[in-house]
CSV table of C-alpha atoms in Angstrom, one decimal:
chain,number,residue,atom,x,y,z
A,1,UNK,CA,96.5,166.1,170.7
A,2,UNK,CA,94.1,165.4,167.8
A,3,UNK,CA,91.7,163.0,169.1
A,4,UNK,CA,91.6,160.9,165.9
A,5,UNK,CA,94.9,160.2,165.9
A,6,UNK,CA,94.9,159.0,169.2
A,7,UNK,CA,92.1,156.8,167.9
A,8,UNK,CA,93.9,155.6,165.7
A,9,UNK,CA,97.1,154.6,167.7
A,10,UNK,CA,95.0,153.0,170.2
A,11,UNK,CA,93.4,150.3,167.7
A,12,UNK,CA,97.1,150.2,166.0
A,13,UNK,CA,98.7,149.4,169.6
A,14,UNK,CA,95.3,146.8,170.6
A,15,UNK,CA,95.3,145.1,167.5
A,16,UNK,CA,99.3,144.2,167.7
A,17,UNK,CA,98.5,143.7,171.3
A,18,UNK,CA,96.8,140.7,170.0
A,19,UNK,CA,98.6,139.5,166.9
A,20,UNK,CA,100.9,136.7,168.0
A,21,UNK,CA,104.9,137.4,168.3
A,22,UNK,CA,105.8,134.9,165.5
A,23,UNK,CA,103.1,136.4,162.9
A,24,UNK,CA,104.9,139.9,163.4
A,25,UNK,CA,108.0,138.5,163.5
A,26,UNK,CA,108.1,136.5,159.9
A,27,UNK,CA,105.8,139.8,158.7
A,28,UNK,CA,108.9,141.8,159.8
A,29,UNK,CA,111.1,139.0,158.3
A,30,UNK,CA,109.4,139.0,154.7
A,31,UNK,CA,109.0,142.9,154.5
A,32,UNK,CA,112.9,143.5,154.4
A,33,UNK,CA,113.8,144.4,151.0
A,34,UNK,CA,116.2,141.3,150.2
A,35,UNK,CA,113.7,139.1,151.6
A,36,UNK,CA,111.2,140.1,149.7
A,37,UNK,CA,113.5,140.6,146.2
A,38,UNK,CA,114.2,136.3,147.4
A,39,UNK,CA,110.8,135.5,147.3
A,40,UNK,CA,109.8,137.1,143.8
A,41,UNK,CA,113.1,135.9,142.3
A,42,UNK,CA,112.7,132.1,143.6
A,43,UNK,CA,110.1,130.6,141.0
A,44,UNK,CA,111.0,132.1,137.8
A,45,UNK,CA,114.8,131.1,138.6
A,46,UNK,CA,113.5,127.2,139.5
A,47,UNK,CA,111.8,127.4,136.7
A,48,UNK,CA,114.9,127.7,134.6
A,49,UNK,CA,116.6,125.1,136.4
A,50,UNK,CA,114.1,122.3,135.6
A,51,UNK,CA,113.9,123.8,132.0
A,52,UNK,CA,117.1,124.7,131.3
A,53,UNK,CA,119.7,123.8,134.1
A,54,UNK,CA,118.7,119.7,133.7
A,55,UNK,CA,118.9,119.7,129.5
A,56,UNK,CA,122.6,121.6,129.8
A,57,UNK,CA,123.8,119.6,132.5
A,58,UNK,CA,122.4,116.2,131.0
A,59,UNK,CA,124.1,117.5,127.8
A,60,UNK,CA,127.6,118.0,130.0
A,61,UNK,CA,127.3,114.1,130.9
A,62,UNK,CA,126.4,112.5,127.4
A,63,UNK,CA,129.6,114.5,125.6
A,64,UNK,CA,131.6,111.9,127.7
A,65,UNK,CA,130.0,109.1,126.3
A,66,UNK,CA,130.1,107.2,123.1
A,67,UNK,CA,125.8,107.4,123.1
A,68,UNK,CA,124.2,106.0,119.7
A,69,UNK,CA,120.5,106.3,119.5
A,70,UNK,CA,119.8,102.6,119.9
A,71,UNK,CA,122.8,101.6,121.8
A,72,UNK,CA,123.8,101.4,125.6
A,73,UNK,CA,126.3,104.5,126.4
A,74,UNK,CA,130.0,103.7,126.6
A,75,UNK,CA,132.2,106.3,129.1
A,76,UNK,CA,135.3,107.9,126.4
A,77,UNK,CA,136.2,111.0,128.4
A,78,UNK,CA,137.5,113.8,126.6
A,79,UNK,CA,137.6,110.9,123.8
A,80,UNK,CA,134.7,112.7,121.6
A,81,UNK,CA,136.6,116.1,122.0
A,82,UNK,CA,139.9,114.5,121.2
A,83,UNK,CA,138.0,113.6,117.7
A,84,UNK,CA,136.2,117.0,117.3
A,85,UNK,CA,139.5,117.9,117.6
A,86,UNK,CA,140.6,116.4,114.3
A,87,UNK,CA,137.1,116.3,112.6
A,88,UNK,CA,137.4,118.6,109.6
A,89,UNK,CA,133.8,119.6,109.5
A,90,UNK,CA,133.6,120.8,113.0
A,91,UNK,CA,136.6,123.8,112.0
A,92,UNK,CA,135.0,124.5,108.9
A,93,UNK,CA,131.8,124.9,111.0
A,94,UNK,CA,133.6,127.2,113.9
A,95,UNK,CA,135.0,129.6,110.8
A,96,UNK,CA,131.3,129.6,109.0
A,97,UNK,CA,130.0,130.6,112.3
A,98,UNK,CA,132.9,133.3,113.0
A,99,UNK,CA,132.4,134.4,109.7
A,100,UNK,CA,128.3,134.1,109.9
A,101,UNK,CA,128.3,136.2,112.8
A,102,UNK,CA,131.1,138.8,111.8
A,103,UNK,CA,130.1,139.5,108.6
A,104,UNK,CA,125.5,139.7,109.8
A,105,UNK,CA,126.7,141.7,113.2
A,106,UNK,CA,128.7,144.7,110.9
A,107,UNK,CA,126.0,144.8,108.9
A,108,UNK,CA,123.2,144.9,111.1
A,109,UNK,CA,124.9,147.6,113.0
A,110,UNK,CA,125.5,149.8,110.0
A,111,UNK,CA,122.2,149.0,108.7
A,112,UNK,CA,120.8,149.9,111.8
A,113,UNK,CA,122.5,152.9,112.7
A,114,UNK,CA,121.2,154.6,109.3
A,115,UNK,CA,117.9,153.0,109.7
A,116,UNK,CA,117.6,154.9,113.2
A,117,UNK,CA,118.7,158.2,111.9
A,118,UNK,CA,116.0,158.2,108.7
A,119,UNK,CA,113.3,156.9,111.2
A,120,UNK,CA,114.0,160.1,114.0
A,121,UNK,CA,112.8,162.2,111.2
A,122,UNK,CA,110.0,163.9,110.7
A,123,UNK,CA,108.2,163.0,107.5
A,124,UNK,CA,105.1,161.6,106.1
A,125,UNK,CA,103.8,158.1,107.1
A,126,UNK,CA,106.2,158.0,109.9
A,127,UNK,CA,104.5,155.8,112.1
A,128,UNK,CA,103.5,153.1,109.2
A,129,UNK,CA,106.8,153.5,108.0
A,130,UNK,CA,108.3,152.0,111.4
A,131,UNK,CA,105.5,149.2,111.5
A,132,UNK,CA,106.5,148.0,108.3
A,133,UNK,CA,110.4,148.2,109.0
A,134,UNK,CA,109.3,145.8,112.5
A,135,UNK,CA,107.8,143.2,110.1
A,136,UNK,CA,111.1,141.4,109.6
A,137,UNK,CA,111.9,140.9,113.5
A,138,UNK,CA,107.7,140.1,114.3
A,139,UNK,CA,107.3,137.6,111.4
A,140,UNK,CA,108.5,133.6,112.7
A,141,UNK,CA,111.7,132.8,111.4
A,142,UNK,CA,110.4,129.6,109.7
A,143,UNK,CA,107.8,131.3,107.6
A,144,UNK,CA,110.0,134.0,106.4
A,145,UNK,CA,112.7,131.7,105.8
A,146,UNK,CA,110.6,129.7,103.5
A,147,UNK,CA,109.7,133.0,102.1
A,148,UNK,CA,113.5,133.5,101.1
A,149,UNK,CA,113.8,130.1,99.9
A,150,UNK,CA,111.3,131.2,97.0
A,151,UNK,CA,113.0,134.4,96.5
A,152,UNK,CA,116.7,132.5,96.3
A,153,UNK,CA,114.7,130.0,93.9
A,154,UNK,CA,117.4,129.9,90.9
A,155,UNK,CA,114.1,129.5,88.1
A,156,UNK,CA,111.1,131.2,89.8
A,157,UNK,CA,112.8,133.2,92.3
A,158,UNK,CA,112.1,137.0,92.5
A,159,UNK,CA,116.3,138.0,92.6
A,160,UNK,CA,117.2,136.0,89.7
A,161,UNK,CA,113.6,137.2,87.4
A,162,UNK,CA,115.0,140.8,88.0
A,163,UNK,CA,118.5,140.1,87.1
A,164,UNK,CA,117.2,138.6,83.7
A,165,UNK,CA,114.3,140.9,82.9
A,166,UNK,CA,116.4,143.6,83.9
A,167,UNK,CA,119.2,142.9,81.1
A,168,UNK,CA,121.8,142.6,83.5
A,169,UNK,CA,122.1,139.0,83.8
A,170,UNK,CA,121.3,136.6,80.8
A,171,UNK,CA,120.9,133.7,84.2
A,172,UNK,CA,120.6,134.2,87.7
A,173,UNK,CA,123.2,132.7,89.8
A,174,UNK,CA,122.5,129.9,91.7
A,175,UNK,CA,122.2,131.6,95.3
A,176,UNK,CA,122.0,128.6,97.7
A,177,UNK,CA,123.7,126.1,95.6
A,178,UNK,CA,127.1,127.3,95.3
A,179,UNK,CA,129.3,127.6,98.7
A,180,UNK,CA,130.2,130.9,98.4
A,181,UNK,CA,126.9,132.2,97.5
A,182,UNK,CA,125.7,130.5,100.3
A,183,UNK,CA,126.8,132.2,103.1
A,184,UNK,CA,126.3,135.3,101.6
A,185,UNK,CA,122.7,134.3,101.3
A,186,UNK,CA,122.3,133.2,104.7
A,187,UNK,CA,124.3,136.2,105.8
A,188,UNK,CA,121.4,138.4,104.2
A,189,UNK,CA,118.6,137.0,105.0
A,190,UNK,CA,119.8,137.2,108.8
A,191,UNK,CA,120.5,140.5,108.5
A,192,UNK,CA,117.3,141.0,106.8
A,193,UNK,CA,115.6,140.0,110.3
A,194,UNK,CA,118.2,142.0,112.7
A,195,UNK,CA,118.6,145.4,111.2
A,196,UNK,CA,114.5,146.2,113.2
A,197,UNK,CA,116.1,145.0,116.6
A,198,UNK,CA,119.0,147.0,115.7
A,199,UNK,CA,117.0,149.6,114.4
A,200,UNK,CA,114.4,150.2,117.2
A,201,UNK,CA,117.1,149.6,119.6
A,202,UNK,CA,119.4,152.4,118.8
A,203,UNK,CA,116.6,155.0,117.9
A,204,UNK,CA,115.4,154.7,121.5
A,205,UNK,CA,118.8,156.3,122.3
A,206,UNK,CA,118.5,159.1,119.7
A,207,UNK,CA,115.4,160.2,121.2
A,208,UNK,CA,117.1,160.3,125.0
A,209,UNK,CA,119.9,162.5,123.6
A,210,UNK,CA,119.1,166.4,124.3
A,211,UNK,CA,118.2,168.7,122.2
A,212,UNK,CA,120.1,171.3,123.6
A,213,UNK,CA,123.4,169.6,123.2
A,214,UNK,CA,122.7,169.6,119.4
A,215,UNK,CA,121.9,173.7,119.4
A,216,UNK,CA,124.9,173.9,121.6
A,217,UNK,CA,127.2,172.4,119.1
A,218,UNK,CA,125.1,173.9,115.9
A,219,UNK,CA,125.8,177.6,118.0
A,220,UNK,CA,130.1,176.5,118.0
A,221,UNK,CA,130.0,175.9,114.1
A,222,UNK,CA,129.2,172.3,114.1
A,223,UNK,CA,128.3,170.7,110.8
A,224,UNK,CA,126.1,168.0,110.5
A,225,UNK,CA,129.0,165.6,110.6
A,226,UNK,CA,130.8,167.0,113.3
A,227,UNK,CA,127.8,167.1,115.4
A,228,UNK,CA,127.3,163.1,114.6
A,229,UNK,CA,130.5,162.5,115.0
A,230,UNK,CA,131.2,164.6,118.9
A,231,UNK,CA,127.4,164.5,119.8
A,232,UNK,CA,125.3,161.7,118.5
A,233,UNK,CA,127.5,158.5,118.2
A,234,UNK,CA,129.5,159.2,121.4
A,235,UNK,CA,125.6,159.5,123.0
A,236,UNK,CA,124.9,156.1,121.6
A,237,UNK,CA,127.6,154.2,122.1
A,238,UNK,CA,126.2,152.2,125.3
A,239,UNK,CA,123.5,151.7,123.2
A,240,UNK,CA,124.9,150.5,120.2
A,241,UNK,CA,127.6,148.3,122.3
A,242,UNK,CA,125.0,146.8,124.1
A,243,UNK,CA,122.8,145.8,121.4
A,244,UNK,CA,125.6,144.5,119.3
A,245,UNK,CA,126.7,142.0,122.3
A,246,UNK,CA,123.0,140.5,122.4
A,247,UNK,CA,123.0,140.7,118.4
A,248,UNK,CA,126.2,138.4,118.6
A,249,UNK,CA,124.7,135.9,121.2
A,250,UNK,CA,121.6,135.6,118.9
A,251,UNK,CA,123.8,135.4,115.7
A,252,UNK,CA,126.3,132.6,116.9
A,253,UNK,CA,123.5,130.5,118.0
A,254,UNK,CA,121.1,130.6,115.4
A,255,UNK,CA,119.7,127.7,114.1
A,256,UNK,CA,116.5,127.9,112.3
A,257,UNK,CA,117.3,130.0,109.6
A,258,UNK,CA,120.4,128.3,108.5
A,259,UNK,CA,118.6,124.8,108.8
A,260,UNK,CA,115.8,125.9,107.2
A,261,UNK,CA,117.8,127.5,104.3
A,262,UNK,CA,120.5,125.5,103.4
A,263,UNK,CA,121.0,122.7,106.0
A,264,UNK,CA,124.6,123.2,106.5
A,265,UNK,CA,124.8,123.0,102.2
A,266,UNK,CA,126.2,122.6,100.2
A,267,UNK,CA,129.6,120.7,101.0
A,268,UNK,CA,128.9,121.7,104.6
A,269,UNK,CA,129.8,125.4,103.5
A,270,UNK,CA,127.0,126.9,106.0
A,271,UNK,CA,126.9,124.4,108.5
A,272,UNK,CA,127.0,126.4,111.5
A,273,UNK,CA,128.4,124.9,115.1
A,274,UNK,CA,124.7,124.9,116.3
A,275,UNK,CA,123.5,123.1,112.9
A,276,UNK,CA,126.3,120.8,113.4
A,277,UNK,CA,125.7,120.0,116.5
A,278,UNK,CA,121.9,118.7,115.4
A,279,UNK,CA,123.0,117.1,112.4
A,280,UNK,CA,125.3,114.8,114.8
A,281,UNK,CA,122.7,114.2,117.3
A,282,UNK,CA,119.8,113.5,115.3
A,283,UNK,CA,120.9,113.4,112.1
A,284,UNK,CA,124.0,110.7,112.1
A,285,UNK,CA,122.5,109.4,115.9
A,286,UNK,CA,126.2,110.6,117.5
A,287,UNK,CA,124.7,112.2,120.8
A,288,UNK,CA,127.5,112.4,122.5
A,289,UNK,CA,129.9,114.3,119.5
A,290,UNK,CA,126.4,116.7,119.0
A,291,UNK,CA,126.6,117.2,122.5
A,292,UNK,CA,130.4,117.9,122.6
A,293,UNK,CA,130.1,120.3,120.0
A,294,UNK,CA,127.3,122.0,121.8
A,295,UNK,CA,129.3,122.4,124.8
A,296,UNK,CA,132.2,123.7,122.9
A,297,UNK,CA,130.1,126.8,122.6
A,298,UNK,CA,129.3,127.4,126.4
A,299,UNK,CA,132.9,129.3,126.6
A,300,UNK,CA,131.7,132.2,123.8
A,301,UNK,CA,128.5,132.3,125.0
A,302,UNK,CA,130.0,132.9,129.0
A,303,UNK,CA,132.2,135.4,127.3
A,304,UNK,CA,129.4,137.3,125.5
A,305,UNK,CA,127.4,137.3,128.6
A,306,UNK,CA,130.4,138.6,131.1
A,307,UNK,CA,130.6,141.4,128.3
A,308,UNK,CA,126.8,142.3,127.7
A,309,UNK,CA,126.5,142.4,131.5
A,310,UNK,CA,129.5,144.5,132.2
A,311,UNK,CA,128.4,147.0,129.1
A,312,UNK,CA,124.7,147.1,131.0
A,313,UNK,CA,126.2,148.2,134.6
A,314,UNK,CA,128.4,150.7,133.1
A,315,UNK,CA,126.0,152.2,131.2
């Protein structure tokens, strides 16, 4: 036998000759795969708990409380769902944020669909091309909200100075003042910042789709749209299912950009259940209605998280 492997067994067998049984054992112990999977997993998931476990369940105990700012909190049950329940605003805010989110998701997916297919081509400036389209998703969502605010802007604003130099409107139409216009702004400017991740998202699965099952179907007769339609989108639909759950979670939730904007203006015509929810709390002082209405959206967002994780396994 070769005498340096002998050697080597020799030291292996002295040295655990000498290692104490309970150091080998808890080394054999922590080496297992589970065990070690545990031990990475345990701080980042603590860390969520004291970060975001403690605010949701605190925000559990004050929706079953009457809780002004300045006052003691007085127990009420279900009594500040019972008055959700026959508040006006808060159903006007559940169908601006169905209709928020409905209208920015088909948008963003469309959008982003075509904005994939134009950026797998080949053609000058390609790569600047894509930095620029990123800009929208990289920029903070306060600064380029304020940037839309001046654009919206019904005397200086950039949309209304093209509509009148243009000839095609003598005035520009008040975008954020009027309700309907409103949401449509919103809805714009939100799909303004989504169609990148959408984008990005969906062109990474172009480029994973063969090459050869394109010849393959060009070789049968396939036309452009027939090989989109039995080659490319069946390809991406993990992909674009996927990135339209997270797109949805994101949407139905967001905040800054409709507070920023509009405020929930005007008449309350773009207040969204999460803008709601803050004007309640820290506007009008009600923590525990904010707080119910907060909760009331734990249900979609369970849903949309059972969905976006069963789309992820099956894909």
């Amino acid at each position: 036998m070769n005498p340096v492997v002998e050697a080597s067994r020799a030291t292996a067998l002295e040295s655990r000759a000498y290692r104490p049984v309970g150091v080998s054992r808890l080394r054999e112990f922590i080496e297992r795969e589970w065990v070690f999977s545990w031990l990475i997993l345990t701080p980042p998931v603590l860390f969520l708990l004291a970060f975001l476990g403690y605010p949701f369940f605190y925000g559990v105990y004050l929706s079953f409380f009457r809780r002004e700012v300045a006052g003691p909190p007085t127990f009420v049950g279900f009594g500040n769902f019972v008055t959700l329940a026959n508040d006006p605003i808060f159903w006007q805010s559940v169908g601006n944020t169905v209709k928020f989110t409905g209208a920015a998701t088909v948008l963003k997916a469309f959008g982003g669909l075509g904005m994939a297919l134009v950026m797998n081509q080949n053609f000058k400036f390609k790569a600047i091309t894509r930095a620029v389209l990123l800009l929208p998703f990289i920029v903070p969502t306060v600064l380029s909200t304020v940037a839309w605010q001046w654009i919206y802007d019904p005397g200086l604003g950039l949309f209304n100075r093209l509509l009148v130099e243009s000839g095609l409107a003598k005035t520009g139409p008040s975008w954020l003042g009027t309700p309907t216009m409103a949401m449509i702004s919103v809805i714009i400017v939100n799909t303004w910042r989504g169609l990148p991740f959408f984008g990005i998202s969906i062109l990474a699965g172009l480029q994973t789709i063969p090459v050869d099952q394109h010849e393959s179907a060009t070789i049968d007769g396939a036309g452009t749209w027939d090989r989109f339609r039995h080659v490319t989108l069946p390809s991406l639909l993990p992909v674009i299912l996927i990135v339209t759950t997270f797109s949805i979670i994101l949407t139905f939730f967001d905040f800054q950009l409709v507070y920023v904007l509009t405020g929930g203006g005007p008449a309350n015509s773009t207040h969204l259940m999460a803008t709601y929810a803050y004007s309640l709390s820290m506007g009008a002082g009600q923590m525990g209605l904010g707080s119910a209405v907060a909760l009331s959206m734990v249900p979609v967002l369970g849903l949309l998280l059972v969905l976006l994780t069963y789309y992820v396994r099956k894909d």
